PDB file of C-alpha atoms in Angstrom:
ATOM      1  CA  MET A  14       6.945 -11.639 -25.592  1.00 53.00           C
ATOM      2  CA  SER A  15       4.679 -13.107 -22.930  1.00 68.00           C
ATOM      3  CA  MET A  16       5.528 -13.226 -19.253  1.00 84.00           C
ATOM      4  CA  THR A  17       5.751 -16.681 -17.647  1.00 92.00           C
ATOM      5  CA  ASP A  18       5.361 -15.443 -14.051  1.00 95.00           C
ATOM      6  CA  PRO A  19       3.392 -12.172 -13.816  1.00 96.00           C
ATOM      7  CA  LEU A  20       3.188 -12.246 -10.015  1.00 97.00           C
ATOM      8  CA  GLY A  21       6.938 -12.821  -9.732  1.00 97.00           C
ATOM      9  CA  ASP A  22       7.418  -9.853 -12.061  1.00 97.00           C
ATOM     10  CA  MET A  23       5.365  -7.615  -9.749  1.00 98.00           C
ATOM     11  CA  LEU A  24       7.325  -8.763  -6.683  1.00 98.00           C
ATOM     12  CA  THR A  25      10.583  -8.033  -8.537  1.00 97.00           C
ATOM     13  CA  ARG A  26       9.346  -4.547  -9.451  1.00 98.00           C
ATOM     14  CA  ILE A  27       8.580  -3.901  -5.756  1.00 98.00           C
ATOM     15  CA  ARG A  28      11.999  -5.253  -4.701  1.00 97.00           C
ATOM     16  CA  ASN A  29      13.864  -3.178  -7.305  1.00 97.00           C
ATOM     17  CA  GLY A  30      11.844  -0.033  -6.544  1.00 98.00           C
ATOM     18  CA  GLN A  31      12.618  -0.299  -2.824  1.00 97.00           C
ATOM     19  CA  ARG A  32      16.335  -0.792  -3.494  1.00 96.00           C
ATOM     20  CA  ALA A  33      16.354   2.231  -5.811  1.00 97.00           C
ATOM     21  CA  GLY A  34      14.510   4.383  -3.248  1.00 97.00           C
ATOM     22  CA  LYS A  35      11.473   5.005  -5.477  1.00 97.00           C
ATOM     23  CA  SER A  36       8.250   6.276  -3.921  1.00 97.00           C
ATOM     24  CA  SER A  37       6.076   4.141  -6.215  1.00 98.00           C
ATOM     25  CA  VAL A  38       6.272   1.482  -8.907  1.00 98.00           C
ATOM     26  CA  VAL A  39       3.889   0.530 -11.714  1.00 98.00           C
ATOM     27  CA  SER A  40       2.796  -2.985 -12.664  1.00 97.00           C
ATOM     28  CA  PRO A  41       0.172  -4.408 -15.029  1.00 97.00           C
ATOM     29  CA  ALA A  42      -3.083  -5.155 -13.201  1.00 97.00           C
ATOM     30  CA  SER A  43      -4.767  -8.481 -12.502  1.00 96.00           C
ATOM     31  CA  LYS A  44      -7.119  -9.829  -9.874  1.00 97.00           C
ATOM     32  CA  LEU A  45      -4.435 -12.011  -8.222  1.00 97.00           C
ATOM     33  CA  ARG A  46      -1.959  -9.139  -8.056  1.00 98.00           C
ATOM     34  CA  SER A  47      -4.593  -6.912  -6.446  1.00 98.00           C
ATOM     35  CA  THR A  48      -5.398  -9.490  -3.764  1.00 98.00           C
ATOM     36  CA  VAL A  49      -1.689  -9.995  -2.978  1.00 98.00           C
ATOM     37  CA  LEU A  50      -1.315  -6.207  -2.662  1.00 98.00           C
ATOM     38  CA  ASP A  51      -4.364  -6.150  -0.342  1.00 98.00           C
ATOM     39  CA  VAL A  52      -2.501  -8.550   1.971  1.00 98.00           C
ATOM     40  CA  LEU A  53       0.639  -6.375   1.852  1.00 98.00           C
ATOM     41  CA  VAL A  54      -1.434  -3.278   2.741  1.00 98.00           C
ATOM     42  CA  ARG A  55      -3.210  -5.083   5.627  1.00 97.00           C
ATOM     43  CA  GLU A  56       0.115  -6.276   7.036  1.00 97.00           C
ATOM     44  CA  GLY A  57       1.696  -2.804   6.703  1.00 97.00           C
ATOM     45  CA  TYR A  58       4.411  -3.544   4.128  1.00 98.00           C
ATOM     46  CA  ILE A  59       3.229  -0.986   1.528  1.00 98.00           C
ATOM     47  CA  ARG A  60       1.321   2.290   1.861  1.00 98.00           C
ATOM     48  CA  GLY A  61      -1.312   1.370  -0.686  1.00 98.00           C
ATOM     49  CA  TYR A  62      -2.035   0.945  -4.353  1.00 98.00           C
ATOM     50  CA  GLU A  63      -4.428   2.246  -6.955  1.00 98.00           C
ATOM     51  CA  ARG A  64      -5.754   0.711 -10.141  1.00 97.00           C
ATOM     52  CA  TYR A  65      -6.080   3.005 -13.123  1.00 96.00           C
ATOM     53  CA  ASN A  66      -6.994   2.646 -16.766  1.00 96.00           C
ATOM     54  CA  VAL A  67      -4.205   3.244 -19.313  1.00 95.00           C
ATOM     55  CA  ARG A  68      -6.390   2.656 -22.373  1.00 93.00           C
ATOM     56  CA  ALA A  69      -9.388   0.521 -23.285  1.00 94.00           C
ATOM     57  CA  GLY A  70      -8.968  -2.891 -21.656  1.00 91.00           C
ATOM     58  CA  ILE A  71      -5.517  -2.159 -20.180  1.00 95.00           C
ATOM     59  CA  ASP A  72      -5.240  -1.423 -16.441  1.00 97.00           C
ATOM     60  CA  GLU A  73      -2.161  -0.808 -14.326  1.00 98.00           C
ATOM     61  CA  LEU A  74      -1.440  -0.738 -10.613  1.00 98.00           C
ATOM     62  CA  ARG A  75       0.542   2.090  -9.017  1.00 98.00           C
ATOM     63  CA  ILE A  76       2.048   0.671  -5.826  1.00 98.00           C
ATOM     64  CA  GLU A  77       3.062   3.194  -3.131  1.00 98.00           C
ATOM     65  CA  LEU A  78       6.157   1.875  -1.336  1.00 98.00           C
ATOM     66  CA  LYS A  79       6.721   2.382   2.376  1.00 97.00           C
ATOM     67  CA  TYR A  80       9.890   3.486   4.163  1.00 97.00           C
ATOM     68  CA  HIS A  81      10.739   3.838   7.855  1.00 96.00           C
ATOM     69  CA  GLU A  82      13.506   6.315   8.755  1.00 96.00           C
ATOM     70  CA  GLY A  83      14.812   6.175   5.196  1.00 93.00           C
ATOM     71  CA  GLN A  84      15.029   2.363   5.108  1.00 96.00           C
ATOM     72  CA  PRO A  85      12.615   0.171   3.106  1.00 96.00           C
ATOM     73  CA  VAL A  86       9.994  -1.617   5.199  1.00 97.00           C
ATOM     74  CA  ILE A  87      10.321  -4.705   2.975  1.00 97.00           C
ATOM     75  CA  LYS A  88      13.777  -6.151   3.588  1.00 97.00           C
ATOM     76  CA  GLU A  89      13.133  -9.338   1.623  1.00 97.00           C
ATOM     77  CA  ILE A  90      10.336 -10.409  -0.730  1.00 97.00           C
ATOM     78  CA  THR A  91      10.667 -13.723  -2.542  1.00 97.00           C
ATOM     79  CA  ARG A  92       8.433 -15.866  -4.731  1.00 97.00           C
ATOM     80  CA  VAL A  93       8.041 -19.365  -3.253  1.00 97.00           C
ATOM     81  CA  SER A  94       5.626 -21.162  -5.578  1.00 97.00           C
ATOM     82  CA  LYS A  95       6.852 -20.756  -9.149  1.00 95.00           C
ATOM     83  CA  PRO A  96       5.276 -21.853 -12.453  1.00 94.00           C
ATOM     84  CA  GLY A  97       7.785 -24.713 -12.775  1.00 93.00           C
ATOM     85  CA  ARG A  98       7.350 -25.891  -9.204  1.00 96.00           C
ATOM     86  CA  ARG A  99       4.224 -25.188  -7.194  1.00 97.00           C
ATOM     87  CA  THR A 100       4.563 -25.300  -3.412  1.00 97.00           C
ATOM     88  CA  TYR A 101       1.598 -26.269  -1.230  1.00 97.00           C
ATOM     89  CA  SER A 102       1.482 -26.490   2.541  1.00 97.00           C
ATOM     90  CA  LYS A 103      -0.872 -27.753   5.187  1.00 96.00           C
ATOM     91  CA  ILE A 104      -1.389 -25.152   7.875  1.00 94.00           C
ATOM     92  CA  LYS A 105       0.300 -27.295  10.540  1.00 95.00           C
ATOM     93  CA  ASP A 106       3.383 -27.751   8.300  1.00 95.00           C
ATOM     94  CA  LEU A 107       3.699 -24.052   7.375  1.00 94.00           C
ATOM     95  CA  PRO A 108       6.910 -22.654   8.921  1.00 91.00           C
ATOM     96  CA  LYS A 109       6.987 -19.199  10.495  1.00 94.00           C
ATOM     97  CA  VAL A 110       8.971 -16.613   8.526  1.00 96.00           C
ATOM     98  CA  TYR A 111      11.844 -15.243  10.626  1.00 95.00           C
ATOM     99  CA  ASN A 112      10.248 -16.647  13.779  1.00 94.00           C
ATOM    100  CA  GLY A 113       6.995 -14.745  13.172  1.00 93.00           C
ATOM    101  CA  LEU A 114       8.529 -11.376  12.191  1.00 96.00           C
ATOM    102  CA  GLY A 115       7.738 -11.904   8.502  1.00 98.00           C
ATOM    103  CA  ILE A 116       4.727 -13.322   6.672  1.00 98.00           C
ATOM    104  CA  SER A 117       3.939 -15.904   4.051  1.00 98.00           C
ATOM    105  CA  ILE A 118       1.222 -15.112   1.524  1.00 98.00           C
ATOM    106  CA  LEU A 119      -1.035 -18.081   0.764  1.00 98.00           C
ATOM    107  CA  SER A 120      -3.671 -18.735  -1.860  1.00 98.00           C
ATOM    108  CA  THR A 121      -6.327 -20.758  -0.043  1.00 97.00           C
ATOM    109  CA  PRO A 122      -9.843 -21.945  -0.893  1.00 97.00           C
ATOM    110  CA  ARG A 123     -11.037 -18.932   1.132  1.00 97.00           C
ATOM    111  CA  GLY A 124      -8.951 -16.462  -0.868  1.00 97.00           C
ATOM    112  CA  VAL A 125      -5.475 -14.955  -0.693  1.00 98.00           C
ATOM    113  CA  MET A 126      -4.360 -14.309   2.894  1.00 98.00           C
ATOM    114  CA  SER A 127      -1.327 -14.039   5.144  1.00 97.00           C
ATOM    115  CA  ASP A 128      -0.116 -16.984   7.195  1.00 97.00           C
ATOM    116  CA  HIS A 129      -1.502 -15.365  10.368  1.00 96.00           C
ATOM    117  CA  GLU A 130      -4.991 -15.184   8.854  1.00 97.00           C
ATOM    118  CA  ALA A 131      -4.660 -18.728   7.456  1.00 97.00           C
ATOM    119  CA  ARG A 132      -3.726 -20.078  10.892  1.00 97.00           C
ATOM    120  CA  GLN A 133      -6.815 -18.407  12.402  1.00 97.00           C
ATOM    121  CA  ALA A 134      -9.019 -19.830   9.632  1.00 97.00           C
ATOM    122  CA  ASN A 135      -7.194 -23.221   9.930  1.00 97.00           C
ATOM    123  CA  VAL A 136      -6.759 -23.535   6.168  1.00 97.00           C
ATOM    124  CA  GLY A 137      -3.679 -24.292   4.058  1.00 97.00           C
ATOM    125  CA  GLY A 138      -2.952 -23.773   0.380  1.00 98.00           C
ATOM    126  CA  GLU A 139      -0.372 -22.640  -2.141  1.00 98.00           C
ATOM    127  CA  VAL A 140       2.488 -20.622  -0.649  1.00 98.00           C
ATOM    128  CA  ILE A 141       2.765 -17.687  -3.065  1.00 98.00           C
ATOM    129  CA  ALA A 142       5.452 -15.499  -1.483  1.00 98.00           C
ATOM    130  CA  ARG A 143       7.462 -14.809   1.635  1.00 98.00           C
ATOM    131  CA  VAL A 144       7.900 -11.247   2.946  1.00 98.00           C
ATOM    132  CA  PHE A 145      10.160  -9.881   5.691  1.00 97.00           C
TER     133      PHE A 145
END
């Protein structure tokens, strides 16, 4: 059976892995997933990730989760723009997540970036996810 929202699936795997106290989770690889994980690494929400080959033409991502004093660093990670309803925002209309304590991940014409980076570049786009 095919997946209707692969990025939402990866975010759910991260959420479930953090709640279960896992050190890492595995997700199928794609270019969009890798760029979203790059943003999470830059913002300090995960330790890192690595892409490895399972078999010919099939890659997976091993995502290293991050904890602080036994508690998950990611308290909340939600998908905003879904396949049934895409959500776009101008940069001036983009709300701050938890008054600036969290981030929004945006897909912009300049690539996937956090809301802080998008504000500096003065560019809006599709709001992919919200992380706190």
